[in-house]
PDB file of C-alpha atoms in Angstrom:
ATOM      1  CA  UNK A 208     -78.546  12.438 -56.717  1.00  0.00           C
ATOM      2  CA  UNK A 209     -75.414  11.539 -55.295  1.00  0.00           C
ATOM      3  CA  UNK A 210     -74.681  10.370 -52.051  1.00  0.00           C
ATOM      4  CA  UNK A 211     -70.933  11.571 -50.237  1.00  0.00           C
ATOM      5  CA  UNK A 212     -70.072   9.168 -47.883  1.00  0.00           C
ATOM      6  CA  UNK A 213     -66.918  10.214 -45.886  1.00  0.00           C
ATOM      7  CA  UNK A 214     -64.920   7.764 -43.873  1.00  0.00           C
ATOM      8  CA  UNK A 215     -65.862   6.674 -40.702  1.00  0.00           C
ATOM      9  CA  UNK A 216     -63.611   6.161 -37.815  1.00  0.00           C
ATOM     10  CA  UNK A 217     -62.597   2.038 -36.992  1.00  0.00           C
ATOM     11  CA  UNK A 218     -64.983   0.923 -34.137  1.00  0.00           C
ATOM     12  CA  UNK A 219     -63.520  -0.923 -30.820  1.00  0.00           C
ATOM     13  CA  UNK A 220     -64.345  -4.083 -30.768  1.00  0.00           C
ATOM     14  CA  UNK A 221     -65.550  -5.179 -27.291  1.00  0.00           C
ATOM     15  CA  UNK A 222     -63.758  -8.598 -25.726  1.00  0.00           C
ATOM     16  CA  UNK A 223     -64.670 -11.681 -26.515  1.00  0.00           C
ATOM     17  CA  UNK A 224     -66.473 -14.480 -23.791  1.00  0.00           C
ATOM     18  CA  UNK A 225     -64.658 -17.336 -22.874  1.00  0.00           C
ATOM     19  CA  UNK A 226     -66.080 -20.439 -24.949  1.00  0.00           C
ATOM     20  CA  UNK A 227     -68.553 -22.778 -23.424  1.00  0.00           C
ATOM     21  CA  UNK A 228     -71.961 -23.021 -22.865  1.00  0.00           C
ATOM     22  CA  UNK A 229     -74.217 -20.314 -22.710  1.00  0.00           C
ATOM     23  CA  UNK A 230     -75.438 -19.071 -19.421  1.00  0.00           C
ATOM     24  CA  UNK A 231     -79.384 -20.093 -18.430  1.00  0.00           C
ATOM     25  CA  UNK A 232     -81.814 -17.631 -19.670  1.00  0.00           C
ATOM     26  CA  UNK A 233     -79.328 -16.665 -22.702  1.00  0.00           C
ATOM     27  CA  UNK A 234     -81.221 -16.040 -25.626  1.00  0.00           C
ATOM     28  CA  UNK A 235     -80.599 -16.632 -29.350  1.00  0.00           C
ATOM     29  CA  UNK A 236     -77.719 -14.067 -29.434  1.00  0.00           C
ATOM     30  CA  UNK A 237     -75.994 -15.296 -26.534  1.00  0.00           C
ATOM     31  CA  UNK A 238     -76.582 -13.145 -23.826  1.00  0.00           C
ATOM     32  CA  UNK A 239     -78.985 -13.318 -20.832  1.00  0.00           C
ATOM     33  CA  UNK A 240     -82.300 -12.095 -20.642  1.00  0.00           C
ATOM     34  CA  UNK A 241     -81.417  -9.150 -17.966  1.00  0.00           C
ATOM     35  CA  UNK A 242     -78.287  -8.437 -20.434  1.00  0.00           C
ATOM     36  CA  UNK A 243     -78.255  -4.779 -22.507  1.00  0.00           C
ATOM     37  CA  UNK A 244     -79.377  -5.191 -26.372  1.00  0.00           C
ATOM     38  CA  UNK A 245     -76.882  -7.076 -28.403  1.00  0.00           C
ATOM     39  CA  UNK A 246     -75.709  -5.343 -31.002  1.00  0.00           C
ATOM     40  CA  UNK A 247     -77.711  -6.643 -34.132  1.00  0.00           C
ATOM     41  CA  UNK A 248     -74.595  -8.082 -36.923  1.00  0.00           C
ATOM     42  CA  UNK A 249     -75.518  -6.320 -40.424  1.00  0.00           C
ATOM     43  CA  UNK A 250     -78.858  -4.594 -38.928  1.00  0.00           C
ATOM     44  CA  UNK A 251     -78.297  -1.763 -41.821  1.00  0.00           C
ATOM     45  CA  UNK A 252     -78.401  -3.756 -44.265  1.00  0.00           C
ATOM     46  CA  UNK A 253     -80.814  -6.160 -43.310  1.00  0.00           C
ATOM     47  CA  UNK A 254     -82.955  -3.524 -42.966  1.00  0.00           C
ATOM     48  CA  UNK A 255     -82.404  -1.706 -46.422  1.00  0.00           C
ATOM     49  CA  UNK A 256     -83.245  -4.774 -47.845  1.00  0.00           C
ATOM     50  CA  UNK A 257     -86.391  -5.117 -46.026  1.00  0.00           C
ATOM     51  CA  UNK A 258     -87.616  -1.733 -46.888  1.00  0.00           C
ATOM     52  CA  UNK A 259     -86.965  -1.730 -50.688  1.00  0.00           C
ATOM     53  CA  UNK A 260     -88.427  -5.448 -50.985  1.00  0.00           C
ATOM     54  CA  UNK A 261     -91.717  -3.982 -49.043  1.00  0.00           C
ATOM     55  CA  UNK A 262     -92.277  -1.148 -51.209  1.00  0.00           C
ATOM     56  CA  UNK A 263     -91.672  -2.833 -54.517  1.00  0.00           C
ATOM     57  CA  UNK A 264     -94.201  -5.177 -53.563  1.00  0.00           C
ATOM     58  CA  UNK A 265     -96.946  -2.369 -53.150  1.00  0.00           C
ATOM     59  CA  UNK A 266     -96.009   0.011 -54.866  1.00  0.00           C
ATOM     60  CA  UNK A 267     -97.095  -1.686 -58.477  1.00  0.00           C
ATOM     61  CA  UNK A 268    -100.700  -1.770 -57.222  1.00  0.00           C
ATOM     62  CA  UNK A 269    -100.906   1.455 -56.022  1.00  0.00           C
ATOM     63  CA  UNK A 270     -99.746   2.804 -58.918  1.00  0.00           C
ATOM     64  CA  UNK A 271    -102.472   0.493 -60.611  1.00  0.00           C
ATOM     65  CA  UNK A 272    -104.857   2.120 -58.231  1.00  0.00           C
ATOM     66  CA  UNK A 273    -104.096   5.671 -59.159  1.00  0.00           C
ATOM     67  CA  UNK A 274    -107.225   7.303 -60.626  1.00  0.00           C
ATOM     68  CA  UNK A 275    -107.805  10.405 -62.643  1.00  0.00           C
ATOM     69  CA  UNK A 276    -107.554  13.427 -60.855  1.00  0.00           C
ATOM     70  CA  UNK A 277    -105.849  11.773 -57.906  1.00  0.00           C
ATOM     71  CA  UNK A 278    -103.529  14.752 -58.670  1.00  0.00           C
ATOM     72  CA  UNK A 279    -101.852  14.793 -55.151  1.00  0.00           C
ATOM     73  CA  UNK A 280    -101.750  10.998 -54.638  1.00  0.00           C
ATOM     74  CA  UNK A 281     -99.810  10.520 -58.087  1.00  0.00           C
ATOM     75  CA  UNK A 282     -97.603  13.623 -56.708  1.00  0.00           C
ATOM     76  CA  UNK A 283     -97.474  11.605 -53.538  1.00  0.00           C
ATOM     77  CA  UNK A 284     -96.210   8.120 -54.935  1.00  0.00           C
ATOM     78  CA  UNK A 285     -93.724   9.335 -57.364  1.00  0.00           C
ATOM     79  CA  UNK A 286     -91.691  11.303 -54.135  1.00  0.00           C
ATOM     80  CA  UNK A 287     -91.634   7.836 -52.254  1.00  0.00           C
ATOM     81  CA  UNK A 288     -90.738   5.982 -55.322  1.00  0.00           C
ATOM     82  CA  UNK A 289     -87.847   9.052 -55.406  1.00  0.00           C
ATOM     83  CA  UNK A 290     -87.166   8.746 -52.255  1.00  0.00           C
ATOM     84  CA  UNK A 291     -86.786   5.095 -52.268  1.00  0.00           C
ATOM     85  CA  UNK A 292     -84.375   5.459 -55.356  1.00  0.00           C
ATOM     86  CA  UNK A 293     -82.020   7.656 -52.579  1.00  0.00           C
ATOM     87  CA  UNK A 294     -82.078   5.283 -50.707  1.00  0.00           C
ATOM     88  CA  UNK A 295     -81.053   2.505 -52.914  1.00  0.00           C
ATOM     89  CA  UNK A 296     -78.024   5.029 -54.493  1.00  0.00           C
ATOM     90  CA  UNK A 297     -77.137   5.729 -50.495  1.00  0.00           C
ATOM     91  CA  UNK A 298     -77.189   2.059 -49.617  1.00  0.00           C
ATOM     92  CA  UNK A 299     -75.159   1.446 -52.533  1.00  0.00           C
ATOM     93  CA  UNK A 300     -72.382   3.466 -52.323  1.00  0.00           C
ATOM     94  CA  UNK A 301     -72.320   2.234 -48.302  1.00  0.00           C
ATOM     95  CA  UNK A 302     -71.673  -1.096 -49.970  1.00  0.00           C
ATOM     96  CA  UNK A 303     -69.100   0.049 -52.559  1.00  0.00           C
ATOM     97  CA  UNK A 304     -66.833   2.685 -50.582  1.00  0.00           C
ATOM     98  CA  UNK A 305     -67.136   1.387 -46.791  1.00  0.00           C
ATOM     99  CA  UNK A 306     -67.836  -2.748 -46.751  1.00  0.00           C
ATOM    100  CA  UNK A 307     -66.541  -3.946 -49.675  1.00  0.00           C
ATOM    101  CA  UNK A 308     -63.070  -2.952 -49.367  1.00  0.00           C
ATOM    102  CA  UNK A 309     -62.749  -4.138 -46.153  1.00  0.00           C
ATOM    103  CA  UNK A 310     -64.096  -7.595 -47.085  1.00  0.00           C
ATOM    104  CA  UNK A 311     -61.769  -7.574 -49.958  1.00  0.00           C
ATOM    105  CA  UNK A 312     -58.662  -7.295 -47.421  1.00  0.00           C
ATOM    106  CA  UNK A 313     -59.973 -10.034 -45.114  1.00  0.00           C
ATOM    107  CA  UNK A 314     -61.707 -12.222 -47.578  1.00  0.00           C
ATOM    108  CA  UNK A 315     -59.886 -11.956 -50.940  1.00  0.00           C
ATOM    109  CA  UNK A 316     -61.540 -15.179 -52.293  1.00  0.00           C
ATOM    110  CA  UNK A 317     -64.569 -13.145 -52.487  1.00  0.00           C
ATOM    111  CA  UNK A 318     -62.908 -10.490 -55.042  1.00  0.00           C
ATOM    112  CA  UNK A 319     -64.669 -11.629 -58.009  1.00  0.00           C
ATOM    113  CA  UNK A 320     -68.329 -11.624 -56.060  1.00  0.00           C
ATOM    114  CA  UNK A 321     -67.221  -8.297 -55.227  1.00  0.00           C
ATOM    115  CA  UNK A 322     -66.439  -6.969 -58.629  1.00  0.00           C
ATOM    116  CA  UNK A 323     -69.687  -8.446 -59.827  1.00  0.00           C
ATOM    117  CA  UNK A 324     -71.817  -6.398 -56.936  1.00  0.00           C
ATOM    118  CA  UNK A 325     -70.115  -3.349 -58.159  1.00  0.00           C
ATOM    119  CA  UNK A 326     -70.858  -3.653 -61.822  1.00  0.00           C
ATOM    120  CA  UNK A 327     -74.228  -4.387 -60.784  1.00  0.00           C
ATOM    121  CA  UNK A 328     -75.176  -1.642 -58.523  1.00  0.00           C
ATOM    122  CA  UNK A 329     -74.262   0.639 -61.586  1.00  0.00           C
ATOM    123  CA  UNK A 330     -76.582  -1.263 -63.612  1.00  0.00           C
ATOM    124  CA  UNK A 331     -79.276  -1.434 -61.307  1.00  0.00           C
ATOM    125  CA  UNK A 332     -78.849   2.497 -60.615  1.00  0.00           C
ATOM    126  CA  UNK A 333     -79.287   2.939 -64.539  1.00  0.00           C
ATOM    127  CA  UNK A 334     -82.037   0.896 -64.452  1.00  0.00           C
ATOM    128  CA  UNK A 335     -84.119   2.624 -61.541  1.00  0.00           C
ATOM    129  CA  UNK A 336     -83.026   5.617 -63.044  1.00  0.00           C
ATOM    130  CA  UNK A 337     -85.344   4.688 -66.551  1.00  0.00           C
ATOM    131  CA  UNK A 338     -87.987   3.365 -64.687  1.00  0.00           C
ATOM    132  CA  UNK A 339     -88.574   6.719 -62.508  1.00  0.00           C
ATOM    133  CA  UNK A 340     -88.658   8.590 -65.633  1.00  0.00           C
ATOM    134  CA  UNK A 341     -91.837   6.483 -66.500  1.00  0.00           C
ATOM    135  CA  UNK A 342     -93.020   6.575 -62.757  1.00  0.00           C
ATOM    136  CA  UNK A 343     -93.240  10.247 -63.675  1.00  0.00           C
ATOM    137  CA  UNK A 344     -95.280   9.888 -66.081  1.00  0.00           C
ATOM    138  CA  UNK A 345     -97.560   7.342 -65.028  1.00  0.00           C
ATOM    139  CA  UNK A 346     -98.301   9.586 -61.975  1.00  0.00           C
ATOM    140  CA  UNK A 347     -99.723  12.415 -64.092  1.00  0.00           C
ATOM    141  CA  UNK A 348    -101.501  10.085 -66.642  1.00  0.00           C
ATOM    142  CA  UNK A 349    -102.628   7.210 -65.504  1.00  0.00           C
ATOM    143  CA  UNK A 350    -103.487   5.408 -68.456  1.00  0.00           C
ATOM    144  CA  UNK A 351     -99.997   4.511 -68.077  1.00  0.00           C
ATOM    145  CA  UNK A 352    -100.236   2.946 -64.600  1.00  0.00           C
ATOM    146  CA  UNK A 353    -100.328  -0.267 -65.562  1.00  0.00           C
ATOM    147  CA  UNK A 354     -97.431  -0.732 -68.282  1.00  0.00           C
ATOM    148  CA  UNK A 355     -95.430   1.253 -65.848  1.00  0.00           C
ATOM    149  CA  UNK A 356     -96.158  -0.936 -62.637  1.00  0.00           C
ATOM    150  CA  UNK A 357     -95.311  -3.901 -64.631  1.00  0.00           C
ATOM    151  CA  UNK A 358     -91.896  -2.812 -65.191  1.00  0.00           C
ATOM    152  CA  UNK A 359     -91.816  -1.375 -61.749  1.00  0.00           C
ATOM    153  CA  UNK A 360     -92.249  -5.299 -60.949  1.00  0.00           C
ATOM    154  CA  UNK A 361     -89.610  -6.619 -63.380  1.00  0.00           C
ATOM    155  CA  UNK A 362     -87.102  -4.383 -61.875  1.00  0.00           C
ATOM    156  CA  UNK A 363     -88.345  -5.455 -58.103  1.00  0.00           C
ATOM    157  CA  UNK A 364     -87.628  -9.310 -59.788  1.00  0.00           C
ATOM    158  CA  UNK A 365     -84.100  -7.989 -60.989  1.00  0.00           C
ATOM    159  CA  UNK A 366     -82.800  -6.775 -57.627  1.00  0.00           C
ATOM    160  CA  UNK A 367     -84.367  -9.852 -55.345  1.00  0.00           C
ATOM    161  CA  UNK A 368     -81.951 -11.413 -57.080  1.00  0.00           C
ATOM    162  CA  UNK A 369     -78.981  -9.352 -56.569  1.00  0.00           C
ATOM    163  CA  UNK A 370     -80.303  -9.295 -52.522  1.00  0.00           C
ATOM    164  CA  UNK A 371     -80.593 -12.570 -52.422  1.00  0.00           C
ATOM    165  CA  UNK A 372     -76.682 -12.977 -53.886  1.00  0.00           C
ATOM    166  CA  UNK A 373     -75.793 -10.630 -50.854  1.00  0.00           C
ATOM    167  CA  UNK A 374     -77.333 -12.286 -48.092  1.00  0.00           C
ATOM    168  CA  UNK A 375     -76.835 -16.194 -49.236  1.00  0.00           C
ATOM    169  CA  UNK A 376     -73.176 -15.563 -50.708  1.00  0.00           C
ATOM    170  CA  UNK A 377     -71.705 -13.050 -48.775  1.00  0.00           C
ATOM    171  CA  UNK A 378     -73.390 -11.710 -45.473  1.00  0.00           C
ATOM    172  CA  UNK A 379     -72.824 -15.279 -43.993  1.00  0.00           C
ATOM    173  CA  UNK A 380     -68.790 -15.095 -44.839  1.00  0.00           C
ATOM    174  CA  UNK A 381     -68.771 -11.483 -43.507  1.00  0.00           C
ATOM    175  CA  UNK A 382     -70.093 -12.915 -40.308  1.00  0.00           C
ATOM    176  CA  UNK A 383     -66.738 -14.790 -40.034  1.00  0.00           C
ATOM    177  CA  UNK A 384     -64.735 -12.237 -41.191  1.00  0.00           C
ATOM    178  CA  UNK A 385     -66.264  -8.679 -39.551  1.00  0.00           C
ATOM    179  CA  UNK A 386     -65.559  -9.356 -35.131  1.00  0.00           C
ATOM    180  CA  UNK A 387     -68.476  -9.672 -33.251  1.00  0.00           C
ATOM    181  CA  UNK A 388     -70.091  -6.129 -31.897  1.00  0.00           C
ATOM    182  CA  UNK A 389     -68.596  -3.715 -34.678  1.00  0.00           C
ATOM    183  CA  UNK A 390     -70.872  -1.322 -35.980  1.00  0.00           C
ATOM    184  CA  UNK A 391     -69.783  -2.191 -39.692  1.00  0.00           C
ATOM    185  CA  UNK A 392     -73.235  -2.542 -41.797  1.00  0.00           C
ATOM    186  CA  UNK A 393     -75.086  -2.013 -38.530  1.00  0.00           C
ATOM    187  CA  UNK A 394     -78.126   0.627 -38.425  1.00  0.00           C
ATOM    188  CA  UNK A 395     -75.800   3.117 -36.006  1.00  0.00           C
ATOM    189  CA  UNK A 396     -73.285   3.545 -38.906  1.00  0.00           C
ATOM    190  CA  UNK A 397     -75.776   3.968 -41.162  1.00  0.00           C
ATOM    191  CA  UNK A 398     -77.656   6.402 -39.898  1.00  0.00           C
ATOM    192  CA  UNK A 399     -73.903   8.250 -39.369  1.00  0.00           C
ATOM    193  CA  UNK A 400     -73.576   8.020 -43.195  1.00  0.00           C
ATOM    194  CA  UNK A 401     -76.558   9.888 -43.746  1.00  0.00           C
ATOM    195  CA  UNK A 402     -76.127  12.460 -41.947  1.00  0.00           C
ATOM    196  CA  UNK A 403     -72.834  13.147 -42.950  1.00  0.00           C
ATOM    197  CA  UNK A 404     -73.864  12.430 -47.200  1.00  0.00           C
ATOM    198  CA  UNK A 405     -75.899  14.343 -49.676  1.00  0.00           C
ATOM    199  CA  UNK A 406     -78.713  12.620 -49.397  1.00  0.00           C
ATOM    200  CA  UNK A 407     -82.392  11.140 -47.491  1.00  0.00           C
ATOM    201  CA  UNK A 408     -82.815  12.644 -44.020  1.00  0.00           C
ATOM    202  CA  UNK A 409     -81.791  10.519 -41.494  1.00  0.00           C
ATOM    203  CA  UNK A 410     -85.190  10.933 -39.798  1.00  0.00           C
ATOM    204  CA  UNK A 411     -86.676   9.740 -42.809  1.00  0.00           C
ATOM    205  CA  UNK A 412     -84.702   7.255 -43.715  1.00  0.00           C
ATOM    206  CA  UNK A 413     -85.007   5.483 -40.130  1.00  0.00           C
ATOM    207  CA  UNK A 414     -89.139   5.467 -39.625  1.00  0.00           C
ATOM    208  CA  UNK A 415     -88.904   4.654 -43.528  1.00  0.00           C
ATOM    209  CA  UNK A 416     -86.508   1.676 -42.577  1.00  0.00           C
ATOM    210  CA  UNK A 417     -88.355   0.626 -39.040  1.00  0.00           C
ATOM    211  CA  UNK A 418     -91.439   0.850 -40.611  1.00  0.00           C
ATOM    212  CA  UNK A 419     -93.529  -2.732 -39.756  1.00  0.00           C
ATOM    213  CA  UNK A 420     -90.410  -4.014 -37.423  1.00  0.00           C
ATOM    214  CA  UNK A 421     -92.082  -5.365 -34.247  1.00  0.00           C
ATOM    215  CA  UNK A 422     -91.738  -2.802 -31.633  1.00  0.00           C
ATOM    216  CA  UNK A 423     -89.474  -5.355 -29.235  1.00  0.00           C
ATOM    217  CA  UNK A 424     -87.189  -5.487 -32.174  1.00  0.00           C
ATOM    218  CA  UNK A 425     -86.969  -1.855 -32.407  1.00  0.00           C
ATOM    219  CA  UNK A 426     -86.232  -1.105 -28.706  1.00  0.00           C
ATOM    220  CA  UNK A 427     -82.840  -3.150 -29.174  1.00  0.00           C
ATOM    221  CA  UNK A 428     -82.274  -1.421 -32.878  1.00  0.00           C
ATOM    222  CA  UNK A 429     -82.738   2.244 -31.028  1.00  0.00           C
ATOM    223  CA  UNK A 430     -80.550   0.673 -28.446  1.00  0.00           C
ATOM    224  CA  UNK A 431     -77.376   0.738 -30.840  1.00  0.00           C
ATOM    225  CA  UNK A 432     -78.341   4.759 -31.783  1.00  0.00           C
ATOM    226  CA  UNK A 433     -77.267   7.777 -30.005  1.00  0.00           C
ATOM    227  CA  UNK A 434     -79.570   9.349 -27.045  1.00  0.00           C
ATOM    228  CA  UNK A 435     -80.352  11.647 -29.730  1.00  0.00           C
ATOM    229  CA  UNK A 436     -82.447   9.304 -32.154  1.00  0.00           C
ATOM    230  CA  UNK A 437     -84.185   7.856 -29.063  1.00  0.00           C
ATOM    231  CA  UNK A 438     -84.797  10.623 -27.416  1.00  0.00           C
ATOM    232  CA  UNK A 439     -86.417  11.593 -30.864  1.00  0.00           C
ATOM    233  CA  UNK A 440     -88.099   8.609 -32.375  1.00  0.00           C
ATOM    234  CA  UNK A 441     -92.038   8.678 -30.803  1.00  0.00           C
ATOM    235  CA  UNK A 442     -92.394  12.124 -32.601  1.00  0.00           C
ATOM    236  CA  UNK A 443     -90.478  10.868 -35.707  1.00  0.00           C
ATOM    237  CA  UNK A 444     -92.613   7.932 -36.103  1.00  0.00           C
ATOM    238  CA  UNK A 445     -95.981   9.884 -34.939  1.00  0.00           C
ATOM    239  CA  UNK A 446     -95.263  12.219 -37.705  1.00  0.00           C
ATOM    240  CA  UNK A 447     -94.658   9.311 -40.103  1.00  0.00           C
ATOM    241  CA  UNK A 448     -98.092   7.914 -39.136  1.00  0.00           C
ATOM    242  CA  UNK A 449     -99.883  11.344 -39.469  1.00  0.00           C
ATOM    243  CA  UNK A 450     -98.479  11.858 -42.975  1.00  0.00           C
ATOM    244  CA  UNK A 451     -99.053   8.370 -43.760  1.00  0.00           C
ATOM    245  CA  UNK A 452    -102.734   8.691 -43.106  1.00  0.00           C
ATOM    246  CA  UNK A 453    -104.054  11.024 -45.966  1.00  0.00           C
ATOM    247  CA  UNK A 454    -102.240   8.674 -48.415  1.00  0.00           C
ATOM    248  CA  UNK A 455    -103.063   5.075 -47.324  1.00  0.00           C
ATOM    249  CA  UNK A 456    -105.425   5.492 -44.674  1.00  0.00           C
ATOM    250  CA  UNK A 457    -104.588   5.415 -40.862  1.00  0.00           C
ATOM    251  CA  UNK A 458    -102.412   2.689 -39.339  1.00  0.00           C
ATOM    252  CA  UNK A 459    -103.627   0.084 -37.104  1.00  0.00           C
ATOM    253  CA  UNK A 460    -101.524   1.662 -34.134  1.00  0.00           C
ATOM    254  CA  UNK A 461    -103.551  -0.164 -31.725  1.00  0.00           C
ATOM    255  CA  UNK A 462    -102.478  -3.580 -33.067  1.00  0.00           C
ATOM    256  CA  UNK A 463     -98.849  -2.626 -34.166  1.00  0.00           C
ATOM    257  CA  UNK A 464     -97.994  -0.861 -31.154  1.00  0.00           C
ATOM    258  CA  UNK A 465     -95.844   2.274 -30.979  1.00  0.00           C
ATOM    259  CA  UNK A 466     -93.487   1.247 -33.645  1.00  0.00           C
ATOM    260  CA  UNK A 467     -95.053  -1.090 -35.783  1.00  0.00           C
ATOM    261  CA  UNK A 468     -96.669   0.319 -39.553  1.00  0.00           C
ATOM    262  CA  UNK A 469     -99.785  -1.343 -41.224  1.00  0.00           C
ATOM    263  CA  UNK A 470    -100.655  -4.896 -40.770  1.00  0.00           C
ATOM    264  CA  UNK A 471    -100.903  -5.467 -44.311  1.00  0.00           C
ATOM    265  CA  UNK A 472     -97.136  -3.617 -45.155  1.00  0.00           C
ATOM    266  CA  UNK A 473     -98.867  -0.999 -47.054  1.00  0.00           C
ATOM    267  CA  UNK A 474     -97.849   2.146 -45.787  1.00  0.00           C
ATOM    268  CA  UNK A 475     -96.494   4.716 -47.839  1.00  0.00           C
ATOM    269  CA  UNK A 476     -93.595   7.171 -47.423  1.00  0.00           C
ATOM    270  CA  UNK A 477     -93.733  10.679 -46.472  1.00  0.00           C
ATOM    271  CA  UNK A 478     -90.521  11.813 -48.297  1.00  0.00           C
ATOM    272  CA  UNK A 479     -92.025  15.487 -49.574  1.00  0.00           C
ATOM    273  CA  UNK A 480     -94.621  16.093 -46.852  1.00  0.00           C
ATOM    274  CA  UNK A 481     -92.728  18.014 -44.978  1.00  0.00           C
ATOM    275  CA  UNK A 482     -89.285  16.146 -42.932  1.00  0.00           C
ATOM    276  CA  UNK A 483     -90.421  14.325 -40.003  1.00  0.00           C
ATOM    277  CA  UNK A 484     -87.520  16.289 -37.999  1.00  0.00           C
ATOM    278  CA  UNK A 485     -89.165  19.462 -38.764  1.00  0.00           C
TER     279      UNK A 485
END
């Protein structure tokens, strides 16, 4: 489906600290322990990354798992594995409409990594697009399962690589290029982009991103989000859990803690349950 993502607005970049040592008690971002949340550089896109790499590494089994007349669990996989797909095209477009240009006026050394991302999103869309038409299948017959989760894994191999361009090659020059504190590729203008596109609910999309982040780390993400998604995330990610459950079995809540997912990293998505906003 496709995903509109309008323009956002250029964010104010707060002032700089004087050079020099950091205070005592400063942590690995530079500010002191009593401080606010630092904003997190890239946290959107760290996080897409995290999320797709987790479910392509369970989902193969669990399609492997499927057995006959597990009518509503097949039903069940194929809308995360759609859902997932959104989120890829989303994340994509983010990449090809908002960041790149901007690194391409900046850093316009990087124009030919650039070019090469682009091409390759396309491919990779064409290429999730074939495998969900055998996803479909394999979730009604499962005598597929396995052929299918194999190329469900080939494709997982396919864009590791492509992440692993991203984050080696050109998150580490966008850290020199993008100031300090903007929101550019954070989780804030992310979760702006999907409200505003045609696309995964932006209460879905953020338990389905958070999902397995330790809960410290996901005080200072829901830090950089309006009152609005904090006021809102325990009964976005108690829904999550609930809907969760029937699929994959219950969470250990307990040992994760209020934000945390399974142990293990597999939990399943609740895209077609029923929106955790509702």
């Amino acid at each position: 489906m496709p995903i509109h993502l309008v323009p956002q607005p250029v964010p104010t970049v707060p002032a700089q600290g004087q050079p020099g040592p950091a205070p005592l008690g400063a942590d690995a971002y530079g500010r002191a322990a009593d401080d606010e949340p630092a904003t997190l550089r890239f946290a959107g896109l760290r996080l897409v990354h995290a999320a797709l790499r987790r479910d392509l590494a369970r989902l193969p089994n669990a399609l492997r798992l499927l057995q006959p007349g597990e009518d509503d669990k097949g039903e069940a996989l194929l809308r995360h594995w759609n859902f997932m797909t959104a989120m890829l095209t989303c994340h994509h477009e983010q990449q090809d409409t908002r960041l790149w240009p901007i690194v391409r006026r900046f850093a316009p050394e990087l124009r030919l990594l650039l070019n090469w991302l682009e091409d390759d999103h396309h491919n990779l869309d064409h290429s999730f697009t074939r495998v969900t038409t055998l996803v479909r299948i394999a979730s009604r017959d499962t005598g597929s399962a396995w052929p299918v989760a194999y190329a469900m894994e080939d494709l997982a191999a396919r864009l590791e690589t492509h992440l692993r361009i991203e984050e080696r090659q050109l998150l580490p020059r966008m850290e020199r290029v993008v100031p300090e504190g903007s929101r550019l590729g954070g989780l804030g203008e992310l979760l702006d982009l999907l409200r505003l596109a045609d696309g995964p609910g932006m209460a879905d999309a953020l338990v389905w991103l958070l999902e397995g982040v330790e809960p410290e780390l996901v005080e200072r993400l829901l830090a950089e989000c309006d009152d609005d998604v904090a006021r809102n995330w325990p009964h976005w990610h108690a829904t999550y859990q609930r809907c969760t459950s029937p699929l994959w079995g219950p969470a250990d809540g307990a040992a994760d803690g209020p934000a945390g997912g399974p142990a293990d990293g597999t939990g399943l998505g609740f895209e077609g349950l029923g929106s955790i906003a509702d």
